[in-house]
PDB file of C-alpha atoms in Angstrom:
ATOM      1  CA  MET A  26      83.814 118.151  42.942  1.00 78.00           C
ATOM      2  CA  PHE A  27      82.342 115.901  45.539  1.00 79.00           C
ATOM      3  CA  ASP A  28      84.701 113.318  46.642  1.00 85.00           C
ATOM      4  CA  TRP A  29      82.743 110.009  47.313  1.00 87.00           C
ATOM      5  CA  SER A  30      86.087 107.955  47.839  1.00 89.00           C
ATOM      6  CA  PHE A  31      86.882 110.305  50.690  1.00 88.00           C
ATOM      7  CA  VAL A  32      83.280 109.723  52.246  1.00 89.00           C
ATOM      8  CA  SER A  33      83.651 106.046  51.873  1.00 90.00           C
ATOM      9  CA  LYS A  34      87.198 106.051  53.326  1.00 90.00           C
ATOM     10  CA  TYR A  35      86.280 107.953  56.476  1.00 89.00           C
ATOM     11  CA  ALA A  36      82.854 107.236  57.203  1.00 90.00           C
ATOM     12  CA  PRO A  37      84.097 104.494  59.836  1.00 90.00           C
ATOM     13  CA  PHE A  38      85.426 107.674  61.932  1.00 87.00           C
ATOM     14  CA  PHE A  39      81.799 108.959  62.079  1.00 89.00           C
ATOM     15  CA  VAL A  40      80.537 105.757  63.177  1.00 90.00           C
ATOM     16  CA  ASN A  41      82.949 105.988  66.246  1.00 89.00           C
ATOM     17  CA  GLY A  42      82.101 109.470  66.824  1.00 90.00           C
ATOM     18  CA  ALA A  43      78.319 108.346  66.743  1.00 91.00           C
ATOM     19  CA  TRP A  44      78.935 105.995  69.325  1.00 92.00           C
ATOM     20  CA  MET A  45      80.661 108.442  71.843  1.00 91.00           C
ATOM     21  CA  THR A  46      77.630 110.872  70.955  1.00 92.00           C
ATOM     22  CA  LEU A  47      75.197 108.466  71.734  1.00 93.00           C
ATOM     23  CA  PHE A  48      77.060 107.349  74.987  1.00 93.00           C
ATOM     24  CA  ILE A  49      77.250 110.833  76.380  1.00 94.00           C
ATOM     25  CA  SER A  50      73.812 111.589  75.231  1.00 94.00           C
ATOM     26  CA  VAL A  51      72.050 108.880  76.729  1.00 94.00           C
ATOM     27  CA  PHE A  52      73.492 109.227  80.314  1.00 96.00           C
ATOM     28  CA  GLY A  53      73.440 113.079  80.112  1.00 95.00           C
ATOM     29  CA  ILE A  54      69.699 112.867  79.173  1.00 95.00           C
ATOM     30  CA  ALA A  55      68.960 110.257  81.934  1.00 96.00           C
ATOM     31  CA  LEU A  56      70.666 112.797  84.564  1.00 96.00           C
ATOM     32  CA  ALA A  57      68.597 115.630  82.862  1.00 95.00           C
ATOM     33  CA  ILE A  58      65.302 113.606  83.282  1.00 93.00           C
ATOM     34  CA  LEU A  59      66.006 112.507  86.782  1.00 94.00           C
ATOM     35  CA  THR A  60      66.723 116.072  87.748  1.00 94.00           C
ATOM     36  CA  GLY A  61      64.027 117.533  85.877  1.00 92.00           C
ATOM     37  CA  LEU A  62      61.719 115.089  88.023  1.00 89.00           C
ATOM     38  CA  VAL A  63      63.137 116.111  91.134  1.00 90.00           C
ATOM     39  CA  CYS A  64      62.877 119.873  90.366  1.00 91.00           C
ATOM     40  CA  ALA A  65      59.494 119.432  88.976  1.00 88.00           C
ATOM     41  CA  GLY A  66      58.216 117.692  92.111  1.00 85.00           C
ATOM     42  CA  ILE A  67      59.871 120.235  94.518  1.00 87.00           C
ATOM     43  CA  GLU A  68      58.151 123.210  92.529  1.00 85.00           C
ATOM     44  CA  THR A  69      54.840 121.585  92.297  1.00 80.00           C
ATOM     45  CA  ALA A  70      54.968 120.760  95.856  1.00 78.00           C
ATOM     46  CA  LYS A  71      56.180 124.298  96.814  1.00 80.00           C
ATOM     47  CA  ILE A  72      58.765 122.827  99.311  1.00 81.00           C
ATOM     48  CA  PRO A  73      60.177 125.843 101.222  1.00 85.00           C
ATOM     49  CA  VAL A  74      63.962 126.616 100.576  1.00 89.00           C
ATOM     50  CA  LEU A  75      64.057 123.774  98.154  1.00 90.00           C
ATOM     51  CA  LYS A  76      61.777 125.675  95.908  1.00 89.00           C
ATOM     52  CA  GLN A  77      64.050 128.784  95.903  1.00 92.00           C
ATOM     53  CA  ILE A  78      67.082 126.700  95.456  1.00 93.00           C
ATOM     54  CA  THR A  79      65.488 124.833  92.361  1.00 92.00           C
ATOM     55  CA  SER A  80      64.663 128.397  90.922  1.00 91.00           C
ATOM     56  CA  VAL A  81      67.914 129.595  91.003  1.00 94.00           C
ATOM     57  CA  TYR A  82      69.372 126.570  89.565  1.00 94.00           C
ATOM     58  CA  ILE A  83      66.856 126.596  86.704  1.00 92.00           C
ATOM     59  CA  GLU A  84      67.784 130.278  85.984  1.00 93.00           C
ATOM     60  CA  ILE A  85      71.629 129.693  85.907  1.00 93.00           C
ATOM     61  CA  SER A  86      71.345 126.334  83.989  1.00 93.00           C
ATOM     62  CA  ARG A  87      69.204 127.906  81.214  1.00 91.00           C
ATOM     63  CA  ASN A  88      70.923 131.344  81.165  1.00 93.00           C
ATOM     64  CA  THR A  89      74.345 130.072  80.626  1.00 93.00           C
ATOM     65  CA  PRO A  90      75.621 128.367  77.512  1.00 92.00           C
ATOM     66  CA  LEU A  91      76.611 124.682  77.662  1.00 92.00           C
ATOM     67  CA  LEU A  92      80.239 125.567  76.456  1.00 91.00           C
ATOM     68  CA  VAL A  93      80.805 127.617  79.359  1.00 93.00           C
ATOM     69  CA  GLN A  94      79.385 125.066  81.735  1.00 93.00           C
ATOM     70  CA  LEU A  95      81.647 122.469  80.133  1.00 92.00           C
ATOM     71  CA  TYR A  96      84.573 124.815  80.702  1.00 92.00           C
ATOM     72  CA  PHE A  97      83.855 125.329  84.252  1.00 93.00           C
ATOM     73  CA  LEU A  98      83.819 121.538  84.787  1.00 92.00           C
ATOM     74  CA  TYR A  99      86.640 120.634  82.849  1.00 91.00           C
ATOM     75  CA  PHE A 100      89.214 123.523  83.280  1.00 91.00           C
ATOM     76  CA  GLY A 101      87.612 125.391  86.207  1.00 92.00           C
ATOM     77  CA  LEU A 102      86.854 122.619  88.914  1.00 89.00           C
ATOM     78  CA  PRO A 103      90.442 121.074  88.662  1.00 90.00           C
ATOM     79  CA  LYS A 104      91.610 124.597  90.271  1.00 89.00           C
ATOM     80  CA  ILE A 105      89.829 123.449  93.478  1.00 88.00           C
ATOM     81  CA  GLY A 106      90.604 119.829  93.469  1.00 86.00           C
ATOM     82  CA  PHE A 107      87.704 118.371  91.495  1.00 86.00           C
ATOM     83  CA  VAL A 108      89.178 116.420  88.485  1.00 87.00           C
ATOM     84  CA  TRP A 109      86.976 114.540  86.218  1.00 89.00           C
ATOM     85  CA  ASP A 110      87.755 113.134  82.798  1.00 90.00           C
ATOM     86  CA  ALA A 111      86.077 114.608  79.519  1.00 90.00           C
ATOM     87  CA  GLU A 112      83.159 112.036  79.276  1.00 92.00           C
ATOM     88  CA  THR A 113      82.105 112.666  82.822  1.00 93.00           C
ATOM     89  CA  CYS A 114      82.232 116.553  82.406  1.00 93.00           C
ATOM     90  CA  ALA A 115      80.111 116.189  79.138  1.00 93.00           C
ATOM     91  CA  ILE A 116      77.635 113.862  80.871  1.00 95.00           C
ATOM     92  CA  ILE A 117      77.145 116.350  83.712  1.00 95.00           C
ATOM     93  CA  GLY A 118      77.031 119.309  81.613  1.00 94.00           C
ATOM     94  CA  LEU A 119      74.161 117.726  79.380  1.00 95.00           C
ATOM     95  CA  GLY A 120      72.407 116.876  82.671  1.00 95.00           C
ATOM     96  CA  PHE A 121      72.951 119.888  84.384  1.00 95.00           C
ATOM     97  CA  LEU A 122      71.475 121.973  81.171  1.00 95.00           C
ATOM     98  CA  GLY A 123      69.117 119.563  80.310  1.00 94.00           C
ATOM     99  CA  GLY A 124      67.535 119.239  83.885  1.00 94.00           C
ATOM    100  CA  SER A 125      66.236 122.581  83.657  1.00 93.00           C
ATOM    101  CA  TYR A 126      64.559 122.268  80.551  1.00 93.00           C
ATOM    102  CA  MET A 127      62.999 118.767  81.608  1.00 93.00           C
ATOM    103  CA  ALA A 128      61.855 120.296  85.003  1.00 92.00           C
ATOM    104  CA  GLU A 129      59.766 122.938  82.940  1.00 89.00           C
ATOM    105  CA  ALA A 130      58.204 120.489  80.714  1.00 90.00           C
ATOM    106  CA  MET A 131      57.374 118.107  83.664  1.00 88.00           C
ATOM    107  CA  ARG A 132      56.274 120.885  85.907  1.00 87.00           C
ATOM    108  CA  ALA A 133      53.724 122.018  83.266  1.00 85.00           C
ATOM    109  CA  GLY A 134      52.353 118.398  82.931  1.00 84.00           C
ATOM    110  CA  LEU A 135      51.862 118.079  86.627  1.00 81.00           C
ATOM    111  CA  GLN A 136      50.406 121.444  87.016  1.00 82.00           C
ATOM    112  CA  SER A 137      47.896 121.040  84.068  1.00 82.00           C
ATOM    113  CA  VAL A 138      46.100 117.926  85.826  1.00 79.00           C
ATOM    114  CA  PRO A 139      42.829 119.445  87.329  1.00 80.00           C
ATOM    115  CA  GLN A 140      43.002 119.975  91.138  1.00 80.00           C
ATOM    116  CA  ILE A 141      39.442 118.315  90.890  1.00 82.00           C
ATOM    117  CA  GLN A 142      40.807 115.038  89.945  1.00 79.00           C
ATOM    118  CA  ARG A 143      42.938 114.898  92.758  1.00 77.00           C
ATOM    119  CA  GLU A 144      40.010 115.686  95.112  1.00 77.00           C
ATOM    120  CA  ASN A 145      37.971 112.843  93.544  1.00 80.00           C
ATOM    121  CA  ALA A 146      40.650 110.406  93.901  1.00 79.00           C
ATOM    122  CA  TYR A 147      40.720 111.385  97.508  1.00 78.00           C
ATOM    123  CA  MET A 148      36.926 111.003  97.921  1.00 81.00           C
ATOM    124  CA  LEU A 149      37.199 107.453  96.460  1.00 80.00           C
ATOM    125  CA  GLY A 150      39.907 106.426  99.203  1.00 80.00           C
ATOM    126  CA  PHE A 151      42.987 106.950  97.400  1.00 79.00           C
ATOM    127  CA  SER A 152      46.050 107.547  99.243  1.00 79.00           C
ATOM    128  CA  LYS A 153      48.250 110.571  98.280  1.00 74.00           C
ATOM    129  CA  TRP A 154      50.743 108.303  96.850  1.00 75.00           C
ATOM    130  CA  GLN A 155      48.056 106.242  94.998  1.00 78.00           C
ATOM    131  CA  THR A 156      46.582 109.675  93.735  1.00 79.00           C
ATOM    132  CA  LEU A 157      49.791 110.858  92.185  1.00 75.00           C
ATOM    133  CA  THR A 158      51.081 107.495  90.611  1.00 75.00           C
ATOM    134  CA  ARG A 159      47.530 106.483  89.320  1.00 78.00           C
ATOM    135  CA  VAL A 160      45.788 109.673  88.527  1.00 79.00           C
ATOM    136  CA  VAL A 161      48.278 112.633  88.407  1.00 79.00           C
ATOM    137  CA  VAL A 162      51.433 111.140  86.798  1.00 77.00           C
ATOM    138  CA  PRO A 163      49.677 109.171  83.959  1.00 78.00           C
ATOM    139  CA  GLN A 164      48.183 112.319  82.586  1.00 80.00           C
ATOM    140  CA  ALA A 165      51.165 114.684  83.222  1.00 81.00           C
ATOM    141  CA  VAL A 166      53.207 112.183  81.257  1.00 79.00           C
ATOM    142  CA  GLY A 167      51.093 112.453  78.353  1.00 80.00           C
ATOM    143  CA  ILE A 168      51.008 116.056  78.581  1.00 82.00           C
ATOM    144  CA  SER A 169      54.633 116.673  79.041  1.00 86.00           C
ATOM    145  CA  MET A 170      55.703 114.231  76.525  1.00 85.00           C
ATOM    146  CA  PRO A 171      56.155 116.601  73.459  1.00 85.00           C
ATOM    147  CA  GLY A 172      58.270 118.855  75.466  1.00 89.00           C
ATOM    148  CA  VAL A 173      60.430 115.992  76.874  1.00 90.00           C
ATOM    149  CA  VAL A 174      60.801 114.562  73.447  1.00 90.00           C
ATOM    150  CA  ALA A 175      61.821 118.252  72.033  1.00 91.00           C
ATOM    151  CA  ASN A 176      64.272 118.527  74.946  1.00 93.00           C
ATOM    152  CA  VAL A 177      65.946 114.912  74.115  1.00 94.00           C
ATOM    153  CA  ILE A 178      66.420 115.989  70.456  1.00 93.00           C
ATOM    154  CA  PHE A 179      67.882 119.514  71.872  1.00 93.00           C
ATOM    155  CA  LEU A 180      70.378 117.845  74.178  1.00 94.00           C
ATOM    156  CA  ILE A 181      71.708 115.398  71.556  1.00 93.00           C
ATOM    157  CA  LYS A 182      72.197 118.495  69.069  1.00 91.00           C
ATOM    158  CA  GLU A 183      73.815 120.256  72.006  1.00 91.00           C
ATOM    159  CA  SER A 184      76.250 117.367  72.579  1.00 90.00           C
ATOM    160  CA  SER A 185      78.056 118.761  69.540  1.00 88.00           C
ATOM    161  CA  VAL A 186      79.616 121.290  71.871  1.00 90.00           C
ATOM    162  CA  VAL A 187      81.557 118.601  73.843  1.00 89.00           C
ATOM    163  CA  SER A 188      84.269 118.512  71.004  1.00 86.00           C
ATOM    164  CA  ALA A 189      85.449 121.797  72.673  1.00 86.00           C
ATOM    165  CA  ILE A 190      86.946 119.607  75.542  1.00 85.00           C
ATOM    166  CA  ALA A 191      88.678 117.066  73.089  1.00 77.00           C
ATOM    167  CA  LEU A 192      85.836 114.504  73.289  1.00 82.00           C
ATOM    168  CA  ALA A 193      85.873 112.647  70.109  1.00 83.00           C
ATOM    169  CA  ASP A 194      82.255 112.878  69.050  1.00 86.00           C
ATOM    170  CA  VAL A 195      80.856 113.415  65.341  1.00 89.00           C
ATOM    171  CA  MET A 196      81.529 117.061  65.667  1.00 90.00           C
ATOM    172  CA  TYR A 197      85.125 116.407  66.638  1.00 88.00           C
ATOM    173  CA  MET A 198      85.644 114.058  63.754  1.00 88.00           C
ATOM    174  CA  ALA A 199      84.205 116.281  61.164  1.00 90.00           C
ATOM    175  CA  LYS A 200      86.600 119.364  62.562  1.00 89.00           C
ATOM    176  CA  ASP A 201      89.583 116.880  62.547  1.00 89.00           C
ATOM    177  CA  LEU A 202      89.069 115.905  58.957  1.00 89.00           C
ATOM    178  CA  MET A 203      88.532 119.348  57.614  1.00 89.00           C
ATOM    179  CA  GLY A 204      91.342 120.533  59.422  1.00 88.00           C
ATOM    180  CA  MET A 205      93.619 117.815  58.119  1.00 88.00           C
ATOM    181  CA  TYR A 206      92.407 117.340  54.663  1.00 85.00           C
ATOM    182  CA  TYR A 207      90.329 120.325  53.931  1.00 87.00           C
ATOM    183  CA  ASN A 208      87.324 118.224  52.314  1.00 86.00           C
ATOM    184  CA  THR A 209      84.947 120.469  53.924  1.00 88.00           C
ATOM    185  CA  TYR A 210      81.586 119.540  52.019  1.00 90.00           C
ATOM    186  CA  GLU A 211      82.416 115.776  52.437  1.00 89.00           C
ATOM    187  CA  SER A 212      83.005 116.240  56.172  1.00 91.00           C
ATOM    188  CA  LEU A 213      80.059 118.303  56.554  1.00 91.00           C
ATOM    189  CA  PHE A 214      77.884 115.862  54.564  1.00 93.00           C
ATOM    190  CA  MET A 215      78.942 113.023  56.870  1.00 92.00           C
ATOM    191  CA  LEU A 216      78.299 115.042  59.741  1.00 92.00           C
ATOM    192  CA  ILE A 217      74.717 115.950  58.571  1.00 92.00           C
ATOM    193  CA  VAL A 218      74.062 112.387  57.687  1.00 93.00           C
ATOM    194  CA  THR A 219      75.218 111.043  60.952  1.00 92.00           C
ATOM    195  CA  TYR A 220      72.823 113.394  62.940  1.00 93.00           C
ATOM    196  CA  LEU A 221      70.138 112.501  60.836  1.00 93.00           C
ATOM    197  CA  ILE A 222      70.496 108.727  61.415  1.00 93.00           C
ATOM    198  CA  ILE A 223      70.718 109.511  65.245  1.00 92.00           C
ATOM    199  CA  LEU A 224      67.738 112.149  65.402  1.00 92.00           C
ATOM    200  CA  LEU A 225      65.333 110.853  62.851  1.00 93.00           C
ATOM    201  CA  PRO A 226      64.219 107.597  64.742  1.00 92.00           C
ATOM    202  CA  ILE A 227      63.871 109.448  67.955  1.00 90.00           C
ATOM    203  CA  SER A 228      61.784 112.211  66.262  1.00 90.00           C
ATOM    204  CA  ILE A 229      59.439 109.475  64.690  1.00 91.00           C
ATOM    205  CA  LEU A 230      59.265 107.618  68.120  1.00 89.00           C
ATOM    206  CA  GLY A 231      58.311 110.670  69.678  1.00 85.00           C
ATOM    207  CA  THR A 232      55.578 111.661  67.437  1.00 86.00           C
ATOM    208  CA  TRP A 233      54.282 108.117  67.958  1.00 87.00           C
ATOM    209  CA  LEU A 234      54.242 108.241  71.673  1.00 82.00           C
ATOM    210  CA  GLU A 235      52.660 111.614  71.498  1.00 79.00           C
ATOM    211  CA  ARG A 236      49.726 110.251  69.286  1.00 81.00           C
ATOM    212  CA  ARG A 237      49.398 107.301  71.776  1.00 79.00           C
ATOM    213  CA  PHE A 238      48.931 109.344  74.819  1.00 72.00           C
ATOM    214  CA  ASP A 239      46.620 111.508  72.878  1.00 69.00           C
ATOM    215  CA  ASP A 240      44.190 108.786  72.109  1.00 66.00           C
ATOM    216  CA  ALA A 241      44.636 107.510  75.560  1.00 60.00           C
ATOM    217  CA  ARG A 242      43.436 110.701  76.964  1.00 60.00           C
ATOM    218  CA  ARG A 243      40.607 110.914  74.686  1.00 62.00           C
TER     219      ARG A 243
END
């Protein structure tokens, strides 16, 4: 039988775990967006050498699990003298993984802007910087928004892996309670509700932003 008293007693633990999940997710996503912007710019501009380095990074990032990346950061790097705490490793891991996905979404947005619009901007006397900031980027943001929002949600869900390096996020709380009290259904219920509370507003906001950008392009 479902034990609601257990839920009411241990729900505050999930609130603390949710704050940890949000903390590492916000900074990890910010790092991923920054990394994605740099990589997308390099790929679009086709800068020699840097483009090859970016391509290697994207392939490594997308084809290795986040858990492996976290183990490398948390357990592997200390062997060569780089010691970071679990929170830092989680943020860097999310940023490293998410940067490649953000780069692909942003690159698609930048490349979808027709070349003729750039040429028209130059003919009107716009500089390269003005063309980029006033013509290309506003359109690219709208086009890449669905991919960026999807990646944000993806990274928040992927943050559940950080419990493997003893970071007290919501997944860690759920596993801890199941291990101590064997209240599996109640713990999973609180876990699912916590993720829904975090992710549903982001999903709704993302849908609203997509519609706004779609309307602006029409």
